[in-house]
Short mmCIF file of C-alpha atoms in Angstrom, two decimals:
data_model
loop_
_atom_site.label_atom_id
_atom_site.label_comp_id
_atom_site.label_asym_id
_atom_site.label_seq_id
_atom_site.Cartn_x
_atom_site.Cartn_y
_atom_site.Cartn_z
CA UNK K 1 102.93 -15.26 -2.78
CA UNK K 2 101.49 -18.23 -0.91
CA UNK K 3 99.06 -20.46 -2.74
CA UNK K 4 95.92 -20.49 -0.64
CA UNK K 5 94.04 -23.48 -1.96
CA UNK K 6 90.40 -22.47 -2.31
CA UNK K 7 89.25 -26.10 -2.15
CA UNK K 8 90.92 -26.61 1.21
CA UNK K 9 89.55 -23.28 2.50
CA UNK K 10 86.01 -24.16 1.42
CA UNK K 11 86.07 -27.36 3.48
CA UNK K 12 86.98 -25.46 6.65
CA UNK K 13 83.48 -24.24 7.68
CA UNK K 14 82.05 -27.75 7.20
CA UNK K 15 84.90 -29.17 9.24
CA UNK K 16 84.29 -26.58 11.96
CA UNK K 17 80.62 -27.61 12.18
CA UNK K 18 81.55 -31.30 12.33
CA UNK K 19 84.00 -30.45 15.12
CA UNK K 20 81.34 -28.52 17.05
CA UNK K 21 78.95 -31.50 16.73
CA UNK K 22 81.68 -33.94 17.81
CA UNK K 23 82.54 -31.74 20.81
CA UNK K 24 78.86 -31.60 21.77
CA UNK K 25 78.52 -35.38 21.50
CA UNK K 26 81.72 -35.89 23.51
CA UNK K 27 80.39 -33.57 26.25
CA UNK K 28 77.08 -35.45 26.49
CA UNK K 29 78.85 -38.83 26.60
CA UNK K 30 81.46 -37.69 29.13
CA UNK K 31 79.16 -35.83 31.51
CA UNK K 32 75.88 -37.75 31.22
CA UNK K 33 76.10 -41.11 29.45
CA UNK K 34 79.40 -42.60 30.70
CA UNK K 35 79.00 -44.56 33.95
CA UNK K 36 80.49 -43.17 37.13
CA UNK K 37 83.83 -44.68 38.11
CA UNK K 38 83.53 -46.93 41.17
CA UNK K 39 86.90 -45.85 42.51
CA UNK K 40 87.22 -42.12 41.71
CA UNK K 41 83.58 -41.15 41.45
CA UNK K 42 82.56 -38.09 39.44
CA UNK K 43 86.09 -36.64 39.25
CA UNK K 44 87.05 -39.45 36.84
CA UNK K 45 84.99 -37.59 34.20
CA UNK K 46 87.89 -35.14 33.88
CA UNK K 47 89.77 -38.04 32.25
CA UNK K 48 87.63 -37.66 29.08
CA UNK K 49 88.92 -34.12 28.50
CA UNK K 50 92.37 -34.24 30.14
CA UNK K 51 93.82 -37.31 28.36
CA UNK K 52 92.62 -36.42 24.81
CA UNK K 53 94.03 -32.90 25.27
CA UNK K 54 97.37 -34.30 26.49
CA UNK K 55 97.57 -36.75 23.56
CA UNK K 56 96.72 -33.92 21.15
CA UNK K 57 99.49 -31.77 22.65
CA UNK K 58 101.99 -34.60 22.06
CA UNK K 59 100.66 -35.00 18.51
CA UNK K 60 101.01 -31.26 17.78
CA UNK K 61 104.58 -31.17 19.11
CA UNK K 62 105.35 -34.24 17.01
CA UNK K 63 103.80 -32.64 13.94
CA UNK K 64 105.84 -29.48 14.56
CA UNK K 65 109.01 -31.57 14.69
CA UNK K 66 108.05 -33.45 11.51
CA UNK K 67 107.49 -30.16 9.65
CA UNK K 68 110.81 -28.90 11.04
CA UNK K 69 112.53 -32.01 9.69
CA UNK K 70 110.90 -31.44 6.30
CA UNK K 71 112.13 -27.84 6.31
CA UNK K 72 115.71 -28.92 7.01
CA UNK K 73 115.48 -31.75 4.49
CA UNK K 74 113.69 -30.11 1.57
CA UNK K 75 114.37 -26.46 2.36
CA UNK K 76 110.81 -25.38 1.48
CA UNK K 77 109.88 -22.18 3.31
CA UNK K 78 106.25 -23.17 3.94
CA UNK K 79 107.31 -25.85 6.46
CA UNK K 80 108.65 -23.16 8.80
CA UNK K 81 105.21 -21.61 9.28
CA UNK K 82 103.55 -25.04 9.48
CA UNK K 83 106.03 -26.15 12.15
CA UNK K 84 105.54 -22.91 14.10
CA UNK K 85 101.72 -23.17 14.02
CA UNK K 86 101.79 -26.86 15.09
CA UNK K 87 104.07 -26.02 18.04
CA UNK K 88 101.85 -23.05 18.93
CA UNK K 89 98.85 -25.40 18.99
CA UNK K 90 100.85 -27.90 21.03
CA UNK K 91 101.68 -25.22 23.58
CA UNK K 92 98.01 -24.20 23.88
CA UNK K 93 96.96 -27.83 24.38
CA UNK K 94 99.94 -28.32 26.70
CA UNK K 95 98.77 -25.45 28.90
CA UNK K 96 95.29 -26.97 28.93
CA UNK K 97 96.77 -30.35 29.89
CA UNK K 98 98.55 -28.79 32.87
CA UNK K 99 95.45 -26.87 33.99
CA UNK K 100 92.97 -29.75 33.64
CA UNK K 101 95.57 -32.08 35.19
CA UNK K 102 95.96 -29.78 38.19
CA UNK K 103 92.18 -29.69 38.64
CA UNK K 104 92.00 -33.49 38.43
CA UNK K 105 94.89 -33.77 40.90
CA UNK K 106 93.01 -31.53 43.35
CA UNK K 107 89.91 -33.71 42.99
CA UNK K 108 91.79 -37.03 43.30
CA UNK K 109 94.80 -36.36 45.51
CA UNK K 110 93.72 -33.18 47.31
CA UNK K 111 96.63 -31.12 45.92
CA UNK K 112 96.94 -29.01 42.75
CA UNK K 113 100.44 -30.25 41.98
CA UNK K 114 102.98 -32.78 43.23
CA UNK K 115 106.67 -32.78 42.35
CA UNK K 116 106.92 -36.48 43.19
CA UNK K 117 105.11 -37.55 40.02
CA UNK K 118 107.53 -38.03 37.10
CA UNK K 119 104.71 -37.79 34.57
CA UNK K 120 103.71 -34.33 35.79
CA UNK K 121 107.25 -32.98 36.05
CA UNK K 122 108.30 -34.33 32.64
CA UNK K 123 105.24 -32.87 30.98
CA UNK K 124 106.01 -29.52 32.61
CA UNK K 125 109.60 -29.75 31.29
CA UNK K 126 108.27 -30.55 27.80
CA UNK K 127 105.84 -27.61 27.99
CA UNK K 128 108.53 -25.16 29.19
CA UNK K 129 110.91 -26.42 26.50
CA UNK K 130 108.37 -25.51 23.82
CA UNK K 131 107.61 -22.18 25.53
CA UNK K 132 111.32 -21.38 25.12
CA UNK K 133 110.91 -22.18 21.38
CA UNK K 134 108.96 -18.92 21.03
CA UNK K 135 111.64 -16.98 22.91
CA UNK K 136 114.25 -18.32 20.50
CA UNK K 137 112.11 -17.71 17.44
CA UNK K 138 111.20 -14.12 18.27
CA UNK K 139 114.73 -13.21 19.32
CA UNK K 140 115.93 -13.77 15.74
CA UNK K 141 115.19 -11.72 12.62
CA UNK K 142 112.76 -13.16 10.11
CA UNK K 143 114.54 -15.21 7.46
CA UNK K 144 116.21 -18.55 6.67
CA UNK K 145 118.46 -18.41 9.77
CA UNK K 146 115.46 -18.09 12.08
CA UNK K 147 113.64 -20.87 10.23
CA UNK K 148 116.61 -23.26 10.50
CA UNK K 149 117.35 -22.47 14.18
CA UNK K 150 113.67 -22.93 15.10
CA UNK K 151 113.54 -26.21 13.17
CA UNK K 152 116.61 -27.61 14.94
CA UNK K 153 115.15 -26.60 18.33
CA UNK K 154 111.79 -28.20 17.47
CA UNK K 155 113.58 -31.42 16.51
CA UNK K 156 115.44 -31.54 19.83
CA UNK K 157 112.15 -31.23 21.68
CA UNK K 158 110.66 -34.27 20.00
CA UNK K 159 113.05 -36.48 22.04
CA UNK K 160 111.21 -35.39 25.19
CA UNK K 161 107.84 -36.65 23.91
CA UNK K 162 108.43 -40.43 24.31
CA UNK K 163 110.21 -39.81 27.63
CA UNK K 164 107.25 -37.81 28.92
CA UNK K 165 104.72 -40.26 27.47
CA UNK K 166 106.42 -43.34 28.87
CA UNK K 167 107.47 -41.74 32.16
CA UNK K 168 104.90 -43.58 34.25
CA UNK K 169 106.02 -46.88 32.75
CA UNK K 170 109.75 -46.21 32.91
CA UNK K 171 109.77 -44.96 36.48
CA UNK K 172 108.11 -46.32 39.57
CA UNK K 173 105.40 -43.71 39.63
CA UNK K 174 102.35 -44.92 41.49
CA UNK K 175 100.73 -41.50 41.83
CA UNK K 176 99.67 -40.81 38.26
CA UNK K 177 97.19 -43.49 37.11
CA UNK K 178 98.06 -45.81 34.21
CA UNK K 179 94.86 -46.50 32.30
CA UNK K 180 96.32 -48.05 29.16
CA UNK K 181 98.39 -51.12 29.93
CA UNK K 182 99.63 -54.06 27.82
CA UNK K 183 96.39 -55.83 28.67
CA UNK K 184 94.43 -53.00 27.03
CA UNK K 185 92.41 -50.08 28.42
CA UNK K 186 91.52 -50.55 32.10
CA UNK K 187 87.92 -49.34 31.77
CA UNK K 188 84.50 -50.53 30.65
CA UNK K 189 83.45 -50.57 27.00
CA UNK K 190 81.20 -47.50 27.30
CA UNK K 191 83.94 -45.56 29.09
CA UNK K 192 86.41 -46.46 26.35
CA UNK K 193 83.89 -45.46 23.64
CA UNK K 194 83.42 -42.09 25.39
CA UNK K 195 87.17 -41.64 25.52
CA UNK K 196 87.55 -42.44 21.79
CA UNK K 197 84.78 -39.95 20.83
CA UNK K 198 86.36 -37.27 23.06
CA UNK K 199 89.78 -37.92 21.58
CA UNK K 200 88.40 -37.69 18.03
CA UNK K 201 86.60 -34.42 18.92
CA UNK K 202 89.70 -32.83 20.48
CA UNK K 203 91.88 -33.95 17.54
CA UNK K 204 89.37 -32.43 15.12
CA UNK K 205 89.34 -29.21 17.17
CA UNK K 206 93.14 -29.04 17.06
CA UNK K 207 93.12 -29.65 13.30
CA UNK K 208 90.54 -26.91 12.66
CA UNK K 209 92.43 -24.43 14.87
CA UNK K 210 95.68 -25.38 13.10
CA UNK K 211 94.13 -24.77 9.68
CA UNK K 212 92.51 -21.48 10.75
CA UNK K 213 95.72 -20.15 12.29
CA UNK K 214 97.83 -21.27 9.34
CA UNK K 215 95.42 -19.66 6.85
CA UNK K 216 95.41 -16.42 8.86
CA UNK K 217 99.20 -16.30 9.00
CA UNK K 218 99.55 -17.02 5.27
CA UNK K 219 96.95 -14.35 4.46
CA UNK K 220 98.87 -11.92 6.65
CA UNK K 221 102.12 -12.67 4.79
CA UNK K 222 100.39 -12.35 1.40
CA UNK K 223 98.90 -8.98 2.35
CA UNK K 224 102.28 -7.72 3.51
CA UNK K 225 103.79 -8.79 0.18
CA UNK K 226 100.95 -7.14 -1.74
CA UNK K 227 101.36 -3.90 0.22
CA UNK K 228 105.09 -3.82 -0.58
CA UNK K 229 104.33 -4.44 -4.28
CA UNK K 230 101.73 -1.64 -4.39
CA UNK K 231 103.76 0.99 -2.54
CA UNK C 1 88.71 -22.72 50.00
CA UNK C 2 87.29 -26.19 49.61
CA UNK C 3 86.01 -27.35 46.24
CA UNK C 4 83.45 -30.07 45.74
CA UNK C 5 84.13 -32.84 43.18
CA UNK C 6 81.29 -31.55 40.98
CA UNK C 7 82.74 -28.02 40.99
CA UNK C 8 86.17 -29.31 40.00
CA UNK C 9 84.73 -31.34 37.09
CA UNK C 10 82.78 -28.27 35.93
CA UNK C 11 85.93 -26.13 36.28
CA UNK C 12 88.00 -28.53 34.11
CA UNK C 13 85.45 -28.41 31.27
CA UNK C 14 84.90 -24.65 31.70
CA UNK C 15 88.62 -23.94 31.39
CA UNK C 16 88.75 -25.73 28.03
CA UNK C 17 85.61 -23.90 26.86
CA UNK C 18 87.04 -20.49 27.88
CA UNK C 19 90.37 -21.25 26.15
CA UNK C 20 88.62 -22.12 22.90
CA UNK C 21 86.40 -19.03 23.22
CA UNK C 22 89.41 -16.74 23.76
CA UNK C 23 91.18 -18.36 20.81
CA UNK C 24 88.17 -17.81 18.55
CA UNK C 25 87.94 -14.17 19.75
CA UNK C 26 91.62 -13.62 18.91
CA UNK C 27 91.15 -15.17 15.46
CA UNK C 28 88.02 -13.01 14.90
CA UNK C 29 89.99 -9.86 15.81
CA UNK C 30 92.74 -10.91 13.43
CA UNK C 31 90.22 -11.55 10.64
CA UNK C 32 88.74 -8.07 11.18
CA UNK C 33 92.25 -6.57 10.86
CA UNK C 34 92.93 -8.56 7.68
CA UNK C 35 89.61 -7.42 6.24
CA UNK C 36 90.51 -3.79 7.00
CA UNK C 37 93.96 -4.18 5.43
CA UNK C 38 92.47 -5.84 2.33
CA UNK C 39 90.08 -2.89 1.91
CA UNK C 40 93.00 -0.44 2.26
CA UNK C 41 95.04 -2.33 -0.31
CA UNK C 42 92.08 -2.49 -2.71
CA UNK C 43 91.66 1.30 -2.38
CA UNK C 44 95.40 1.76 -2.97
CA UNK C 45 95.29 -0.47 -6.08
CA UNK C 46 92.23 1.39 -7.44
CA UNK C 47 94.00 4.76 -6.89
CA UNK C 48 97.09 3.48 -8.68
CA UNK C 49 95.06 2.17 -11.61
CA UNK C 50 93.24 5.54 -11.90
CA UNK C 51 96.54 7.47 -11.91
CA UNK C 52 98.02 5.20 -14.56
CA UNK C 53 94.87 5.26 -16.69
#
């Protein structure tokens, strides 16, 4: 039976409240306090939600791959569920990245999507790759074979992350804006502070959702085990 | 249909809010199911203990 640490579970409600407060603060900063961009106008405010969500999606996919590596390396069963939940979170945040990105594209470029932007296409490829992870996982029976196959697939996907992340720097893509250059962030101090708060809030949100989902899945497995023992 | 810049900004934030709301609703439904299953298992365990005792 899984060891559900009571100490870690007790900290979850407090963490959820901190996340809610951070999200509220990020909203106020992004929609009211941050100055309006001289070039893009009000639509630039989508940046404060779109970029943190995209970075969180990359982080979740990376975490899923790390847990997959740990599963293959150490062989501990718990890493399979942790890898799965991280990739599930990454897919949710990936879908949100695509949706908020499409809205921002409509506001900035007048179109919902453009195939000429490498950044957009590579992120879509990354997202679809991880969508296929679920097809692979649920096509196999529960057990060590499924865990290992899913882990290997998750590890392959991690190679796409730097390619997607660096796409606008590697290719001559002038459509998708590059805000963070070698000279630092191309924005004012208050805009950067708003971005950092938003990023922290979204990361906290992802962490809370990860913990809640993981706890739920472990509880589910424990209950199934208990039912089998009682019957 | 033409969208104003303000509407698009509101839509971007609303989408995220709705996603989180749906996620919380799914988790709440799952918690309710787990609670129900725990109660069933507790009743099963009590019945077993009574039969053995």
